[in-house]
Every structure is written in structure tokens, then in C-alpha cells.
XYZ file of N, CA and C in Angstrom:
687
model
N 55.304 190.090 49.706
C 55.254 189.733 51.122
C 56.628 189.325 51.645
N 57.474 188.787 50.780
C 58.802 188.343 51.190
C 59.881 189.359 50.849
N 59.449 190.555 50.438
C 60.421 191.626 50.264
C 61.022 191.774 48.898
N 60.486 191.058 47.908
C 61.028 191.202 46.546
C 59.869 191.453 45.591
N 59.849 192.618 44.925
C 58.693 192.995 44.108
C 58.530 192.159 42.840
N 57.267 191.893 42.511
C 56.914 191.221 41.246
C 57.613 189.876 41.073
N 57.773 189.154 42.175
C 58.470 187.864 42.146
C 57.473 186.726 41.957
N 57.741 185.865 40.979
C 56.849 184.745 40.697
C 57.356 183.409 41.201
N 58.482 183.403 41.924
C 58.992 182.145 42.458
C 60.506 182.096 42.448
N 61.040 181.018 42.999
C 62.486 180.790 43.039
C 62.801 179.483 42.328
N 63.910 179.466 41.599
C 64.298 178.289 40.831
C 65.650 177.762 41.310
N 65.796 176.455 41.272
C 67.089 175.853 41.573
C 67.064 174.414 41.078
N 68.236 173.797 41.117
C 68.354 172.403 40.751
C 68.879 171.612 41.929
N 68.476 170.358 42.038
C 68.988 169.494 43.089
C 69.284 168.129 42.486
N 70.308 167.474 43.011
C 70.710 166.162 42.508
C 70.075 165.075 43.357
N 69.269 164.229 42.724
C 68.646 163.114 43.415
C 69.497 161.872 43.168
N 70.017 161.241 44.230
C 70.838 160.038 44.036
C 70.034 158.913 43.387
N 70.666 158.203 42.467
C 70.024 157.068 41.807
C 70.992 155.898 41.777
N 70.477 154.731 41.441
C 71.337 153.567 41.245
C 72.166 153.768 39.981
N 73.361 153.197 39.947
C 74.209 153.318 38.772
C 73.568 152.689 37.546
N 73.698 153.346 36.411
C 73.108 152.867 35.168
C 74.158 152.133 34.327
N 73.716 151.091 33.651
C 74.627 150.335 32.789
C 74.929 151.102 31.512
N 73.906 151.787 30.969
C 74.063 152.499 29.704
C 74.404 153.963 29.959
N 75.532 154.434 29.447
C 75.986 155.821 29.616
C 76.069 156.210 31.095
N 76.465 155.237 31.918
C 76.489 155.475 33.360
C 77.377 156.629 33.774
N 78.497 156.851 33.064
C 79.419 157.923 33.454
C 78.770 159.302 33.357
N 77.760 159.456 32.501
C 77.081 160.733 32.355
C 76.274 161.092 33.611
N 75.988 160.095 34.415
C 75.156 160.317 35.605
C 75.998 160.515 36.870
N 77.324 160.491 36.736
C 78.181 160.740 37.890
C 78.436 162.238 37.992
N 77.971 162.869 39.050
C 78.129 164.317 39.207
C 79.486 164.657 39.817
N 79.722 165.944 40.043
C 81.028 166.383 40.506
C 81.357 165.937 41.928
N 80.366 165.457 42.648
C 80.616 164.898 43.976
C 80.904 163.398 43.921
N 80.779 162.824 42.706
C 81.213 161.448 42.529
C 80.155 160.377 42.702
N 78.888 160.758 42.852
C 77.855 159.726 42.948
C 76.879 159.845 41.780
N 76.140 158.778 41.514
C 75.168 158.779 40.432
C 73.950 159.601 40.837
N 73.525 160.492 39.940
C 72.362 161.320 40.278
C 71.610 161.739 39.022
N 70.397 162.211 39.257
C 69.566 162.788 38.212
C 69.172 164.186 38.684
N 69.213 165.151 37.779
C 68.954 166.540 38.147
C 67.456 166.816 38.143
N 66.985 167.398 39.227
C 65.616 167.914 39.313
C 65.696 169.434 39.322
N 65.142 170.076 38.289
C 65.011 171.530 38.276
C 63.587 171.861 38.697
N 63.454 172.787 39.618
C 62.111 173.105 40.100
C 61.942 174.591 40.342
N 60.765 175.089 39.999
C 60.346 176.445 40.333
C 59.349 176.319 41.475
N 59.559 177.123 42.515
C 58.770 177.041 43.731
C 58.070 178.374 43.977
N 56.802 178.326 44.381
C 56.095 179.578 44.654
C 56.191 179.950 46.129
N 55.534 181.054 46.503
C 55.652 181.579 47.864
C 54.917 180.729 48.900
N 54.131 179.764 48.437
C 53.436 178.865 49.354
C 54.152 177.523 49.495
N 55.360 177.441 48.932
C 56.137 176.227 49.066
C 55.685 175.101 48.183
N 55.113 175.419 47.027
C 54.640 174.395 46.101
C 55.487 174.395 44.830
N 55.695 173.207 44.269
C 56.332 173.110 42.964
C 55.346 173.622 41.911
N 55.760 174.594 41.112
C 54.896 175.088 40.036
C 55.413 174.699 38.664
N 56.688 174.292 38.583
C 57.256 173.797 37.332
C 58.425 172.894 37.683
N 58.473 171.708 37.075
C 59.611 170.823 37.302
C 60.143 170.306 35.972
N 61.420 169.983 35.966
C 62.061 169.353 34.816
C 63.000 168.304 35.388
N 62.778 167.058 35.075
C 63.575 165.989 35.670
C 63.980 164.989 34.597
N 65.186 164.457 34.735
C 65.647 163.439 33.793
C 67.058 163.653 33.285
N 67.586 164.874 33.445
C 68.941 165.134 32.961
C 69.960 164.416 33.839
N 71.039 163.882 33.219
C 72.087 163.201 33.988
C 72.793 164.149 34.952
N 73.297 163.582 36.042
C 73.941 164.383 37.073
C 75.162 165.153 36.619
N 75.770 164.758 35.515
C 76.961 165.462 35.027
C 76.617 166.805 34.409
N 75.354 167.023 34.079
C 74.935 168.236 33.371
C 74.750 169.394 34.346
N 75.244 170.574 33.964
C 75.159 171.772 34.806
C 73.738 172.315 34.844
N 73.371 172.907 35.983
C 72.032 173.475 36.152
C 71.666 174.447 35.033
N 72.636 175.273 34.626
C 72.360 176.283 33.609
C 71.988 175.645 32.277
N 72.618 174.516 31.950
C 72.291 173.830 30.691
C 70.890 173.214 30.769
N 70.567 172.620 31.916
C 69.226 172.068 32.098
C 68.184 173.165 31.889
N 68.436 174.319 32.485
C 67.496 175.433 32.388
C 67.350 175.920 30.957
N 68.489 176.100 30.274
C 68.448 176.613 28.894
C 67.664 175.701 27.957
N 67.606 174.430 28.280
C 66.935 173.468 27.412
C 65.553 173.067 27.929
N 65.045 173.808 28.886
C 63.740 173.465 29.457
C 62.618 174.284 28.826
N 61.425 173.744 28.896
C 60.263 174.479 28.423
C 60.051 175.754 29.214
N 60.380 175.722 30.508
C 60.217 176.907 31.343
C 61.027 178.071 30.807
N 62.268 177.817 30.388
C 63.106 178.883 29.834
C 62.443 179.492 28.602
N 61.962 178.647 27.706
C 61.331 179.147 26.474
C 60.089 179.971 26.788
N 59.279 179.505 27.728
C 58.041 180.220 28.063
C 58.339 181.569 28.707
N 59.342 181.594 29.582
C 59.727 182.856 30.214
C 60.317 183.817 29.189
N 61.143 183.285 28.303
C 61.762 184.110 27.267
C 60.704 184.708 26.338
N 59.672 183.946 26.043
C 58.598 184.411 25.165
C 57.555 185.238 25.908
N 57.680 185.311 27.229
C 56.752 186.110 28.022
C 55.364 185.528 28.153
N 55.258 184.193 28.089
C 53.934 183.565 28.141
C 53.733 182.701 29.387
N 54.732 182.619 30.263
C 54.567 181.771 31.446
C 53.748 182.468 32.521
N 54.051 183.726 32.785
C 53.323 184.517 33.782
C 52.381 185.495 33.090
N 51.373 185.999 33.819
C 50.542 187.082 33.262
C 51.402 188.299 32.950
N 50.959 189.112 32.033
C 51.697 190.306 31.626
C 51.419 191.424 32.625
N 52.062 191.348 33.775
C 51.866 192.327 34.845
C 53.203 192.967 35.175
N 53.474 194.067 34.552
C 54.740 194.766 34.761
C 54.564 195.829 35.837
N 55.656 196.131 36.516
C 55.689 197.245 37.450
C 56.836 198.159 37.054
N 56.792 199.387 37.535
C 57.858 200.341 37.253
C 58.573 200.686 38.551
N 59.871 200.495 38.564
C 60.713 200.867 39.701
C 61.712 201.885 39.186
N 61.711 203.065 39.801
C 62.520 204.142 39.243
C 61.976 204.488 37.874
N 62.827 204.401 36.862
C 62.369 204.643 35.494
C 62.428 203.377 34.648
N 62.488 202.226 35.318
C 62.623 200.959 34.605
C 61.367 200.105 34.788
N 60.860 199.593 33.670
C 59.706 198.699 33.698
C 60.191 197.260 33.758
N 59.610 196.486 34.651
C 60.066 195.113 34.807
C 58.899 194.141 34.878
N 59.069 192.951 34.267
C 58.018 191.948 34.279
C 58.037 191.143 35.572
N 57.077 190.227 35.717
C 57.169 189.250 36.791
C 58.452 188.456 36.571
N 59.201 188.240 37.655
C 60.502 187.590 37.521
C 60.634 186.450 38.510
N 61.599 185.585 38.232
C 61.931 184.524 39.170
C 63.321 184.792 39.726
N 63.661 184.117 40.818
C 64.937 184.319 41.488
C 65.765 183.049 41.404
N 67.068 183.207 41.189
C 67.953 182.050 41.102
C 69.312 182.344 41.692
N 70.138 181.322 41.802
C 71.487 181.508 42.339
C 72.449 181.863 41.203
N 73.741 182.062 41.512
C 74.681 182.503 40.476
C 74.849 181.544 39.301
N 74.385 180.311 39.424
C 74.522 179.367 38.311
C 73.641 179.731 37.131
N 72.639 180.564 37.368
C 71.669 180.884 36.317
C 72.035 182.174 35.593
N 71.566 182.338 34.359
C 71.854 183.565 33.604
C 71.003 184.722 34.115
N 71.579 185.893 34.174
C 70.836 187.093 34.542
C 69.992 187.516 33.345
N 68.688 187.588 33.540
C 67.754 187.931 32.481
C 66.770 188.964 33.019
N 66.052 189.685 32.145
C 65.063 190.640 32.646
C 64.007 189.981 33.520
N 63.787 188.691 33.311
C 62.785 187.953 34.084
C 63.422 186.966 35.066
N 64.740 187.048 35.266
C 65.429 186.193 36.236
C 66.507 187.008 36.932
N 66.322 187.233 38.213
C 67.305 187.958 38.997
C 68.159 186.982 39.797
N 69.469 187.273 39.822
C 70.387 186.457 40.604
C 71.283 187.387 41.414
N 71.975 186.893 42.427
C 72.770 187.774 43.283
C 74.017 188.306 42.591
N 74.512 189.408 43.132
C 75.815 189.917 42.720
C 76.888 188.967 43.251
N 78.001 188.877 42.522
C 79.138 188.091 42.978
C 80.382 188.978 42.980
N 81.456 188.468 43.531
C 82.692 189.241 43.585
C 82.678 190.228 44.740
N 83.400 191.348 44.575
C 83.471 192.370 45.614
C 82.111 193.050 45.760
N 81.610 193.121 46.983
C 80.272 193.654 47.230
C 80.343 194.892 48.117
N 79.651 195.957 47.693
C 79.487 197.103 48.573
C 78.196 196.898 49.367
N 77.823 197.862 50.214
C 76.658 197.690 51.088
C 75.358 197.577 50.291
N 75.261 198.298 49.166
C 74.050 198.231 48.362
C 73.880 196.852 47.729
N 74.973 196.292 47.225
C 74.911 194.965 46.624
C 74.630 193.896 47.683
N 75.200 194.079 48.875
C 74.937 193.138 49.954
C 73.461 193.170 50.347
N 72.861 194.364 50.364
C 71.445 194.483 50.688
C 70.587 193.819 49.624
N 70.942 194.041 48.355
C 70.202 193.389 47.270
C 70.269 191.870 47.433
N 71.476 191.349 47.663
C 71.638 189.901 47.817
C 70.848 189.377 49.010
N 70.800 190.175 50.083
C 70.041 189.763 51.260
C 68.552 189.672 50.935
N 68.033 190.691 50.234
C 66.614 190.688 49.893
C 66.280 189.527 48.967
N 67.182 189.252 48.036
C 66.950 188.134 47.119
C 66.976 186.801 47.873
N 67.979 186.612 48.711
C 68.080 185.339 49.423
C 66.953 185.171 50.422
N 66.457 186.279 50.992
C 65.359 186.218 51.944
C 64.086 185.728 51.256
N 63.897 186.137 49.997
C 62.730 185.691 49.245
C 62.931 184.289 48.698
N 64.193 183.899 48.531
C 64.525 182.609 47.916
C 64.610 181.470 48.928
N 64.509 181.807 50.214
C 64.733 180.796 51.245
C 63.732 179.657 51.167
N 62.569 179.879 50.514
C 61.566 178.826 50.363
C 62.155 177.581 49.722
N 63.133 177.803 48.843
C 63.642 176.654 48.092
C 64.275 175.619 49.016
N 65.153 176.056 49.898
C 65.812 175.104 50.789
C 64.816 174.476 51.760
N 63.845 175.289 52.220
C 62.810 174.747 53.104
C 62.009 173.682 52.375
N 61.635 173.998 51.139
C 60.819 173.068 50.360
C 61.542 171.749 50.141
N 62.831 171.808 49.858
C 63.568 170.566 49.631
C 63.544 169.682 50.864
N 63.725 170.279 52.039
C 63.660 169.495 53.269
C 62.282 168.861 53.436
N 61.238 169.679 53.200
C 59.874 169.198 53.396
C 59.512 168.129 52.379
N 59.846 168.375 51.108
C 59.455 167.420 50.064
C 60.185 166.096 50.217
N 61.450 166.164 50.631
C 62.178 164.916 50.837
C 61.614 164.154 52.027
N 61.101 164.902 53.003
C 60.455 164.240 54.129
C 59.107 163.674 53.734
N 58.334 164.450 52.972
C 57.011 164.001 52.550
C 57.079 162.729 51.727
N 57.947 162.753 50.709
C 57.966 161.636 49.773
C 59.163 160.719 49.926
N 60.081 161.075 50.848
C 61.322 160.328 50.992
C 61.937 160.086 49.612
N 62.108 161.198 48.876
C 62.538 161.112 47.475
C 63.853 160.357 47.318
N 64.770 160.556 48.249
C 66.054 159.878 48.124
C 65.874 158.358 48.156
N 65.132 157.866 49.133
C 64.945 156.425 49.249
C 64.205 155.869 48.053
N 63.164 156.578 47.628
C 62.376 156.093 46.502
C 63.223 155.988 45.245
N 64.034 157.003 45.007
C 64.853 156.985 43.798
C 65.904 155.879 43.864
N 66.455 155.662 45.045
C 67.517 154.678 45.172
C 67.018 153.243 45.011
N 65.758 152.984 45.379
C 65.278 151.606 45.313
C 64.439 151.340 44.071
N 64.202 152.374 43.260
C 63.318 152.220 42.113
C 63.980 151.458 40.973
N 63.127 150.862 40.136
C 63.631 150.266 38.903
C 64.160 151.371 38.008
N 65.262 151.121 37.322
C 65.969 152.164 36.583
C 65.117 152.939 35.572
N 64.262 152.291 34.781
C 63.541 153.046 33.740
C 62.576 154.098 34.275
N 62.213 154.012 35.555
C 61.197 154.949 36.047
C 61.743 155.978 37.024
N 63.059 156.180 37.033
C 63.631 157.213 37.902
C 62.909 158.552 37.767
N 62.786 159.104 36.539
C 62.142 160.422 36.422
C 60.699 160.426 36.911
N 59.986 159.331 36.663
C 58.584 159.264 37.085
C 58.482 159.268 38.606
N 59.370 158.532 39.265
C 59.358 158.476 40.726
C 59.643 159.856 41.313
N 60.652 160.526 40.778
C 61.019 161.849 41.298
C 59.886 162.843 41.069
N 59.294 162.832 39.873
C 58.168 163.722 39.588
C 56.986 163.414 40.496
N 56.755 162.121 40.755
C 55.649 161.735 41.630
C 55.847 162.290 43.038
N 57.088 162.321 43.511
C 57.372 162.899 44.830
C 56.964 164.372 44.867
N 57.226 165.091 43.765
C 56.854 166.511 43.704
C 55.340 166.670 43.733
N 54.645 165.819 42.994
C 53.179 165.875 42.984
C 52.624 165.556 44.370
N 53.171 164.524 45.005
C 52.714 164.154 46.344
C 52.946 165.292 47.333
N 54.085 165.959 47.197
C 54.351 167.106 48.069
C 53.283 168.180 47.907
N 52.944 168.526 46.660
C 51.926 169.547 46.420
C 50.572 169.129 46.985
N 50.240 167.832 46.868
C 48.988 167.338 47.435
C 48.983 167.487 48.958
N 50.132 167.164 49.579
C 50.239 167.325 51.029
C 50.067 168.780 51.439
N 50.683 169.689 50.676
C 50.559 171.114 50.974
C 49.117 171.581 50.815
N 48.449 171.144 49.752
C 47.082 171.591 49.493
C 46.113 171.078 50.549
N 46.430 169.935 51.166
C 45.567 169.348 52.195
C 45.968 169.777 53.602
N 47.031 170.574 53.700
C 47.472 171.034 55.015
C 48.003 169.915 55.891
N 48.656 168.918 55.274
C 49.164 167.787 56.035
C 50.260 168.222 57.006
N 50.303 167.583 58.154
C 51.310 167.887 59.164
C 52.659 167.303 58.760
N 53.696 168.112 58.912
C 55.053 167.659 58.619
C 55.712 167.248 59.927
N 56.150 166.006 60.002
C 56.741 165.479 61.219
C 58.223 165.843 61.287
N 58.653 166.328 62.440
C 60.045 166.766 62.596
C 61.026 165.633 62.317
N 60.644 164.418 62.650
C 61.531 163.280 62.439
C 61.843 163.038 60.981
N 60.916 163.426 60.100
C 61.159 163.247 58.664
C 62.322 164.112 58.204
N 62.373 165.338 58.731
C 63.460 166.239 58.330
C 64.802 165.705 58.802
N 64.820 165.127 59.991
C 66.058 164.548 60.507
C 66.546 163.446 59.576
N 65.612 162.590 59.139
C 65.984 161.500 58.239
C 66.429 162.029 56.885
N 65.713 163.035 56.371
C 66.076 163.623 55.084
C 67.464 164.242 55.151
N 67.759 164.938 56.246
C 69.083 165.555 56.403
C 70.183 164.505 56.529
N 69.861 163.400 57.184
C 70.853 162.331 57.315
C 71.191 161.754 55.942
N 70.162 161.536 55.140
C 70.387 161.017 53.791
C 71.135 162.037 52.932
N 70.753 163.311 53.063
C 71.388 164.366 52.266
C 72.875 164.489 52.594
N 73.242 164.225 53.853
C 74.640 164.334 54.256
C 75.506 163.296 53.537
N 74.885 162.192 53.168
C 75.623 161.156 52.453
C 75.786 161.478 50.971
N 74.982 162.432 50.477
C 75.002 162.780 49.053
C 75.053 164.306 48.916
N 76.208 164.881 49.241
C 76.362 166.336 49.210
C 76.115 166.867 47.799
N 75.461 168.021 47.719
C 75.148 168.623 46.422
C 76.415 169.196 45.782
N 76.581 168.982 44.475
C 77.736 169.579 43.780
C 77.653 171.101 43.793
N 78.818 171.754 43.825
C 78.847 173.205 43.719
C 78.516 173.609 42.286
N 77.847 174.745 42.143
C 77.548 175.245 40.801
C 78.470 176.404 40.485
N 78.880 176.480 39.232
C 79.766 177.557 38.805
C 78.950 178.730 38.294
N 79.403 179.931 38.589
C 78.655 181.128 38.195
C 78.688 181.318 36.682
N 77.561 181.712 36.134
C 77.463 182.095 34.730
C 77.361 183.622 34.694
N 78.352 184.277 34.134
C 78.435 185.730 34.241
C 77.870 186.476 33.034
N 77.446 185.768 32.002
C 76.907 186.428 30.820
C 75.565 187.082 31.160
N 75.441 188.371 30.880
C 74.247 189.106 31.248
C 73.731 189.928 30.078
N 72.479 190.316 30.170
C 71.887 191.177 29.168
C 71.732 192.585 29.725
N 71.759 193.556 28.827
C 71.706 194.954 29.244
C 70.446 195.265 30.047
N 69.278 194.821 29.555
C 68.028 195.110 30.263
C 68.022 194.490 31.650
N 68.557 193.283 31.772
C 68.592 192.611 33.067
C 69.490 193.368 34.044
N 70.610 193.872 33.558
C 71.500 194.650 34.413
C 70.824 195.917 34.908
N 70.074 196.591 34.031
C 69.366 197.816 34.421
C 68.326 197.514 35.489
N 67.610 196.403 35.325
C 66.590 196.029 36.302
C 67.233 195.739 37.653
N 68.313 194.991 37.640
C 68.953 194.659 38.906
C 69.519 195.902 39.589
N 70.084 196.807 38.802
C 70.637 198.029 39.378
C 69.557 198.902 40.007
N 68.413 199.026 39.330
C 67.354 199.880 39.872
C 66.700 199.231 41.091
N 66.618 197.918 41.118
C 66.124 197.230 42.304
C 67.079 197.430 43.478
N 68.365 197.344 43.197
C 69.362 197.569 44.243
C 69.191 198.949 44.858
N 69.001 199.956 44.008
C 68.833 201.321 44.498
C 67.543 201.473 45.294
N 66.467 200.830 44.833
C 65.188 200.953 45.528
C 65.233 200.282 46.897
N 65.965 199.159 47.006
C 66.089 198.496 48.299
C 66.858 199.376 49.282
N 67.858 200.105 48.762
C 68.630 201.011 49.617
C 67.735 202.132 50.136
N 66.857 202.649 49.274
C 65.910 203.701 49.673
C 64.950 203.181 50.720
N 64.433 201.964 50.491
C 63.532 201.348 51.488
C 64.212 201.222 52.833
N 65.471 200.821 52.813
C 66.225 200.646 54.049
C 66.362 201.957 54.800
N 66.585 203.014 54.043
C 66.744 204.323 54.660
C 65.473 204.863 55.260
N 64.326 204.407 54.746
C 63.030 204.875 55.235
C 62.520 204.087 56.413
N 63.231 203.022 56.770
C 62.762 202.175 57.879
C 63.265 202.701 59.216
């Protein structure tokens, strides 16, 4: 429905500001210079968290959090999603998730092209980002729903991960009940977010042969679709 075939969700990491920790506090200072805890989340097309991993210090890169998560192992073993493959061109591809350049390119994880882009690569990146836009929307909504920033900042130190996870659960409950999202909440969430800018992520360029073939054939198919419109 969002223009990307066999997509099971979008993944990203976000830094939740926390109070400074006495023990190993320097590990929690991210590249923007504030104390944070990393929340990795997979989001579905209905704007719900379907997998979260929280607790890693802010100094840790998104790619490392992902590599050490249960989600990575389940996707790698092919047991997270149903075994529903599709064929595009002459390439068979599984259900996949979408991520930004910080993530590794895998047969089950598509990320955008980087560097010099021709029109076909730009179209692929557009289709990927168009399907991935739920992530940024969800962050605004979830921070408004649970005021995750405020909760994390005022919480007792030992329960930071529990508070952040609880915000994700509360968000899903709000979505399932069709709760109204108040515009003022987004304004407040954006104001708080402006004080705690997200660190930039560095691209991970290591790729696998099968993943490259899948991305190339998807790029070609999107170009064909464009020509038929």
C-alpha cells in the first residue's frame, strides 16, 4: 500500500534523554553531548511498535545495537516473519524491513543508496523513504502520547528502560483504541526534541551479494512502474 513490495516494517534507533548516571556515565553520553539511552524499534504500516530493544548506552551506534538484538537473529534465521517470498524479475525475496544507511544491507533489510545517485537510484530511495515515513510520524505521536522525554528525564535511574518500554506499550494501546492525538502534544514533543538533537549515524557499507541483487532488481522494477504510470 505504501509502494514497497513485501515490506514488514521500518526500523530505526532514537536517543531518549536520561539523567546522568554515576556508574559508567561516560558511556551514556552520545555524539551530541547529552546523556541518552538508545531505543531501537521496528514499526509496522499502522504506526505500531512491533519490536523494541531498549537499554543500550547512548554512545553505542545503531548498527551495533541491531547486530546484538534478538530481532537481528530472528530475521537472520528467517523465523521472525512468515515464509512469504515474492519474485521480482528473476530474484526471489523474503519479507523485508527498511532502514537508513546506518544499517547493514541484507536480503531481508533494504536501505537507500548513498553517494552519487542516478535517476533510478533516486527513485528507489524515494520509494523506500516514502514507505519509511511512518517512523518519523510514529516518534512524534509516541512522544506526545507518553511524553517519553519527560518520563525518562524524571524517572529513577534503575528503571529507565522500563519507563521507555512502557511508553511504547502505551502508544500501541492508544493506537488500538483509536485515541485522539492532540496537536498540542506534538508541539511540546518537538520543543523537547529541539533541546536534544539526534546524533548523526554513519553509513555501514558492508553488503552481501544476495542483498545487492535484491536491491538492484527492486530499483529496476520501480523504474518500470514509473514508466507505466
